[in-house]
């Protein structure tokens, strides 16, 4: 199994509070991704990174920011959480972008915003 | 618009029976196609992928998929399912080299009847 961990695995927070989710990899892969998974929507890309300090927006980036100061860590921040951000969040990694390479997924973080 | 449709939200099959999960896509360029499986509480794992060549693709765990360009389909099949195949299955389509453009279907949940 690819070495990807996510923390926390579960979090309950209140509307308006900041939340940071962490993805940590031990594979030294260049690309890292944050997805959210919601019933009926499959996975939707929030942000991705193609190197240290290099990030870009995905399909559903509003309300989220990311940072990557080290190859192994990719942080997802909800500056002011809203109930619509209740979801399961998955981190993924790959050596190459797009379909050129398999994406390996972490175990997910279940976030509930009350 | 680019999209992936998995028309079956939930399928139940008996153990030992054959399985076919449907996937239809709409994509303007050469599609690169994937099937992922998600076991309960886990991240996604790649089952198989199609880039080019033989339209029948073999994957892990005894799964195969057939690419039919004329029907814009990439259906997943297994001749005899096992109880351990109970999971959610996602079809995805993307370009060869863009990290931001892989599109996932909404998933099909597979239940196995003893």
Tab-separated table of C-alpha atoms in Angstrom:
chain	number	residue	atom	x	y	z
A	1	UNK	CA	0.000	0.000	0.000
A	2	UNK	CA	1.134	3.516	-0.822
A	3	UNK	CA	2.173	5.405	2.276
A	4	UNK	CA	-0.524	8.024	2.628
A	5	UNK	CA	-1.997	9.121	5.922
A	6	UNK	CA	-4.658	11.670	6.638
A	7	UNK	CA	-5.317	13.435	9.909
A	8	UNK	CA	-7.639	13.722	11.593
A	9	UNK	CA	-9.739	10.799	10.418
A	10	UNK	CA	-12.895	12.237	11.898
A	11	UNK	CA	-13.752	15.771	12.913
A	12	UNK	CA	-16.860	17.550	14.087
A	13	UNK	CA	-16.761	21.323	14.097
A	14	UNK	CA	-19.070	24.280	14.174
A	15	UNK	CA	-20.007	26.682	11.421
A	16	UNK	CA	-17.577	29.557	11.121
A	17	UNK	CA	-14.573	27.839	12.668
A	18	UNK	CA	-11.338	27.227	10.748
A	19	UNK	CA	-10.386	23.649	9.980
A	20	UNK	CA	-7.161	22.201	8.619
A	21	UNK	CA	-6.830	18.701	7.247
A	22	UNK	CA	-3.428	17.145	6.729
A	23	UNK	CA	-2.221	14.691	4.133
A	24	UNK	CA	1.177	13.089	4.591
A	25	UNK	CA	2.944	10.825	2.086
A	26	UNK	CA	6.096	8.781	2.305
A	27	UNK	CA	6.308	7.994	-1.439
A	28	UNK	CA	7.993	11.216	-2.586
A	29	UNK	CA	5.354	11.620	-5.315
A	30	UNK	CA	5.270	14.981	-7.026
A	31	UNK	CA	1.487	15.359	-7.388
A	32	UNK	CA	-0.948	15.577	-4.493
A	33	UNK	CA	-4.693	16.100	-4.635
A	34	UNK	CA	-7.589	16.890	-2.365
A	35	UNK	CA	-11.020	15.531	-3.287
A	36	UNK	CA	-14.365	15.635	-1.584
A	37	UNK	CA	-16.833	12.788	-1.824
A	38	UNK	CA	-20.553	13.405	-1.526
A	39	UNK	CA	-23.465	11.065	-2.223
A	40	UNK	CA	-24.555	11.306	-5.829
A	41	UNK	CA	-21.483	13.284	-6.856
A	42	UNK	CA	-18.636	10.815	-6.730
A	43	UNK	CA	-15.292	12.492	-6.156
A	44	UNK	CA	-14.721	16.111	-7.036
A	45	UNK	CA	-11.312	17.740	-7.137
A	46	UNK	CA	-10.812	20.660	-4.752
A	47	UNK	CA	-7.155	21.583	-5.260
A	48	UNK	CA	-4.018	19.878	-6.378
A	49	UNK	CA	-0.294	20.426	-6.101
A	50	UNK	CA	2.423	19.731	-8.635
A	51	UNK	CA	5.345	20.534	-6.384
A	52	UNK	CA	6.430	22.386	-3.268
A	53	UNK	CA	4.615	25.716	-3.184
A	54	UNK	CA	2.941	24.916	-6.547
A	55	UNK	CA	-0.803	24.502	-6.330
A	56	UNK	CA	-3.832	25.002	-8.529
A	57	UNK	CA	-7.588	24.974	-8.265
A	58	UNK	CA	-9.865	22.108	-9.069
A	59	UNK	CA	-13.564	21.891	-9.797
A	60	UNK	CA	-14.865	22.910	-6.354
A	61	UNK	CA	-12.211	25.173	-4.824
A	62	UNK	CA	-14.417	27.943	-3.404
A	63	UNK	CA	-14.091	28.130	0.380
A	64	UNK	CA	-10.904	26.067	0.466
A	65	UNK	CA	-7.219	26.886	0.453
A	66	UNK	CA	-4.172	24.640	0.364
A	67	UNK	CA	-0.516	24.771	1.132
A	68	UNK	CA	2.457	22.576	0.409
A	69	UNK	CA	5.661	23.614	2.107
A	70	UNK	CA	7.253	20.161	1.963
A	71	UNK	CA	7.028	17.388	-0.606
A	72	UNK	CA	5.408	15.050	1.877
A	73	UNK	CA	2.696	17.304	3.316
A	74	UNK	CA	-0.375	18.843	1.684
A	75	UNK	CA	-2.725	20.825	3.888
A	76	UNK	CA	-6.337	21.669	3.142
A	77	UNK	CA	-7.826	24.589	5.058
A	78	UNK	CA	-11.413	25.630	5.415
A	79	UNK	CA	-11.058	29.232	6.581
A	80	UNK	CA	-14.615	29.412	7.900
A	81	UNK	CA	-16.396	26.093	7.749
A	82	UNK	CA	-19.968	25.898	6.477
A	83	UNK	CA	-22.492	23.073	6.656
A	84	UNK	CA	-22.152	22.562	2.894
A	85	UNK	CA	-18.573	21.486	3.533
A	86	UNK	CA	-19.707	18.464	5.508
A	87	UNK	CA	-18.193	15.671	3.463
A	88	UNK	CA	-15.584	12.960	3.281
A	89	UNK	CA	-12.251	14.331	2.138
A	90	UNK	CA	-9.693	12.210	0.342
A	91	UNK	CA	-6.090	12.955	-0.377
A	92	UNK	CA	-4.416	11.293	-3.341
A	93	UNK	CA	-0.909	11.200	-4.775
A	94	UNK	CA	0.667	10.356	-8.115
A	95	UNK	CA	4.080	10.569	-9.744
A	96	UNK	CA	2.716	11.907	-13.008
A	97	UNK	CA	-0.368	14.010	-13.780
A	98	UNK	CA	-3.647	12.971	-15.310
A	99	UNK	CA	-4.073	9.516	-16.758
A	100	UNK	CA	-0.342	8.943	-17.132
A	101	UNK	CA	-0.138	7.480	-13.680
A	102	UNK	CA	-2.296	5.815	-11.082
A	103	UNK	CA	-3.547	7.925	-8.228
A	104	UNK	CA	-3.173	6.390	-4.784
A	105	UNK	CA	-5.743	7.433	-2.222
A	106	UNK	CA	-5.554	7.960	1.497
A	107	UNK	CA	-8.138	6.543	3.912
A	108	UNK	CA	-10.224	9.717	4.056
A	109	UNK	CA	-11.313	12.263	6.658
A	110	UNK	CA	-14.959	12.511	7.613
A	111	UNK	CA	-15.780	16.142	8.432
A	112	UNK	CA	-19.062	17.225	9.952
A	113	UNK	CA	-19.866	20.913	10.204
A	114	UNK	CA	-22.737	21.651	12.577
B	1	UNK	CA	-19.479	18.944	-21.518
B	2	UNK	CA	-17.280	16.194	-20.201
B	3	UNK	CA	-19.060	13.773	-17.948
B	4	UNK	CA	-19.212	10.247	-16.651
B	5	UNK	CA	-22.524	8.531	-15.985
B	6	UNK	CA	-22.998	5.455	-13.894
B	7	UNK	CA	-26.718	4.793	-14.302
B	8	UNK	CA	-27.015	2.213	-11.523
B	9	UNK	CA	-26.808	3.647	-8.022
B	10	UNK	CA	-27.087	0.281	-6.276
B	11	UNK	CA	-26.901	-3.277	-7.572
B	12	UNK	CA	-27.380	-6.523	-5.668
B	13	UNK	CA	-26.158	-9.804	-7.092
B	14	UNK	CA	-25.910	-13.282	-5.655
B	15	UNK	CA	-22.543	-14.685	-4.744
B	16	UNK	CA	-21.187	-16.629	-7.686
B	17	UNK	CA	-23.307	-14.757	-10.221
B	18	UNK	CA	-21.857	-12.639	-12.990
B	19	UNK	CA	-21.626	-8.887	-12.726
B	20	UNK	CA	-21.704	-5.988	-15.126
B	21	UNK	CA	-21.489	-2.377	-13.979
B	22	UNK	CA	-22.272	0.262	-16.544
B	23	UNK	CA	-20.304	3.383	-17.333
B	24	UNK	CA	-20.998	5.891	-20.092
B	25	UNK	CA	-18.851	8.893	-20.788
B	26	UNK	CA	-18.961	12.089	-22.763
B	27	UNK	CA	-15.504	13.331	-23.638
B	28	UNK	CA	-14.217	15.514	-26.432
B	29	UNK	CA	-10.730	14.101	-26.786
B	30	UNK	CA	-9.187	10.656	-26.626
B	31	UNK	CA	-10.537	9.234	-23.383
B	32	UNK	CA	-8.391	7.504	-20.845
B	33	UNK	CA	-10.689	5.423	-18.679
B	34	UNK	CA	-10.459	3.943	-15.224
B	35	UNK	CA	-12.370	1.847	-12.763
B	36	UNK	CA	-11.728	2.298	-9.052
B	37	UNK	CA	-13.122	0.331	-6.116
B	38	UNK	CA	-13.795	1.688	-2.655
B	39	UNK	CA	-14.294	-0.754	0.179
B	40	UNK	CA	-16.234	0.501	3.213
B	41	UNK	CA	-14.227	3.043	5.189
B	42	UNK	CA	-11.337	2.942	2.738
B	43	UNK	CA	-9.874	5.094	0.020
B	44	UNK	CA	-10.151	4.264	-3.658
B	45	UNK	CA	-8.037	1.570	-5.302
B	46	UNK	CA	-7.419	1.295	-9.031
B	47	UNK	CA	-8.951	-1.838	-10.586
B	48	UNK	CA	-7.959	-1.255	-14.192
B	49	UNK	CA	-7.366	1.391	-16.816
B	50	UNK	CA	-7.675	1.772	-20.561
B	51	UNK	CA	-5.317	3.921	-22.588
B	52	UNK	CA	-5.268	2.410	-26.059
B	53	UNK	CA	-4.942	-0.861	-27.917
B	54	UNK	CA	-6.968	-3.903	-26.966
B	55	UNK	CA	-10.433	-2.785	-25.985
B	56	UNK	CA	-10.795	-5.545	-23.411
B	57	UNK	CA	-8.761	-4.653	-20.332
B	58	UNK	CA	-7.897	-7.018	-17.530
B	59	UNK	CA	-7.573	-5.745	-14.006
B	60	UNK	CA	-6.976	-6.927	-10.509
B	61	UNK	CA	-9.285	-9.181	-8.484
B	62	UNK	CA	-10.602	-10.904	-11.631
B	63	UNK	CA	-12.276	-7.825	-13.095
B	64	UNK	CA	-12.266	-6.808	-16.738
B	65	UNK	CA	-13.722	-3.925	-18.698
B	66	UNK	CA	-14.535	-3.401	-22.332
B	67	UNK	CA	-14.142	-0.082	-24.112
B	68	UNK	CA	-16.752	0.500	-26.804
B	69	UNK	CA	-16.087	3.771	-28.592
B	70	UNK	CA	-19.284	3.575	-30.659
B	71	UNK	CA	-21.363	3.369	-27.482
B	72	UNK	CA	-19.175	5.665	-25.361
B	73	UNK	CA	-19.128	2.949	-22.750
B	74	UNK	CA	-16.603	1.288	-20.494
B	75	UNK	CA	-18.495	-1.402	-18.601
B	76	UNK	CA	-16.917	-3.397	-15.804
B	77	UNK	CA	-17.481	-7.148	-15.621
B	78	UNK	CA	-16.681	-10.100	-13.444
B	79	UNK	CA	-17.772	-13.649	-14.270
B	80	UNK	CA	-18.349	-14.752	-10.671
B	81	UNK	CA	-18.579	-12.375	-7.732
B	82	UNK	CA	-17.397	-13.078	-4.218
B	83	UNK	CA	-18.762	-11.636	-0.992
B	84	UNK	CA	-15.561	-9.594	-0.692
B	85	UNK	CA	-16.483	-7.703	-3.882
B	86	UNK	CA	-19.141	-5.765	-1.991
B	87	UNK	CA	-17.978	-2.185	-2.338
B	88	UNK	CA	-18.575	0.998	-4.267
B	89	UNK	CA	-17.236	1.212	-7.790
B	90	UNK	CA	-16.301	4.387	-9.593
B	91	UNK	CA	-15.691	4.937	-13.271
B	92	UNK	CA	-13.450	7.848	-14.263
B	93	UNK	CA	-12.268	9.511	-17.457
B	94	UNK	CA	-9.434	11.909	-18.014
B	95	UNK	CA	-6.808	13.293	-20.337
B	96	UNK	CA	-3.342	11.870	-20.538
B	97	UNK	CA	-1.435	14.652	-18.867
B	98	UNK	CA	-3.671	17.071	-17.017
B	99	UNK	CA	-3.837	16.691	-13.265
B	100	UNK	CA	-7.019	18.681	-12.911
B	101	UNK	CA	-9.277	17.057	-15.445
B	102	UNK	CA	-10.015	13.532	-14.274
B	103	UNK	CA	-13.754	13.219	-13.858
B	104	UNK	CA	-15.316	10.613	-11.618
B	105	UNK	CA	-18.754	9.108	-11.939
B	106	UNK	CA	-21.107	9.142	-8.982
B	107	UNK	CA	-20.476	5.510	-8.191
B	108	UNK	CA	-22.359	2.202	-8.078
B	109	UNK	CA	-22.748	0.439	-4.775
B	110	UNK	CA	-22.532	-3.340	-5.106
B	111	UNK	CA	-24.137	-5.618	-2.542
B	112	UNK	CA	-23.680	-9.381	-2.562
B	113	UNK	CA	-26.531	-11.694	-1.653
B	114	UNK	CA	-25.322	-14.849	0.141
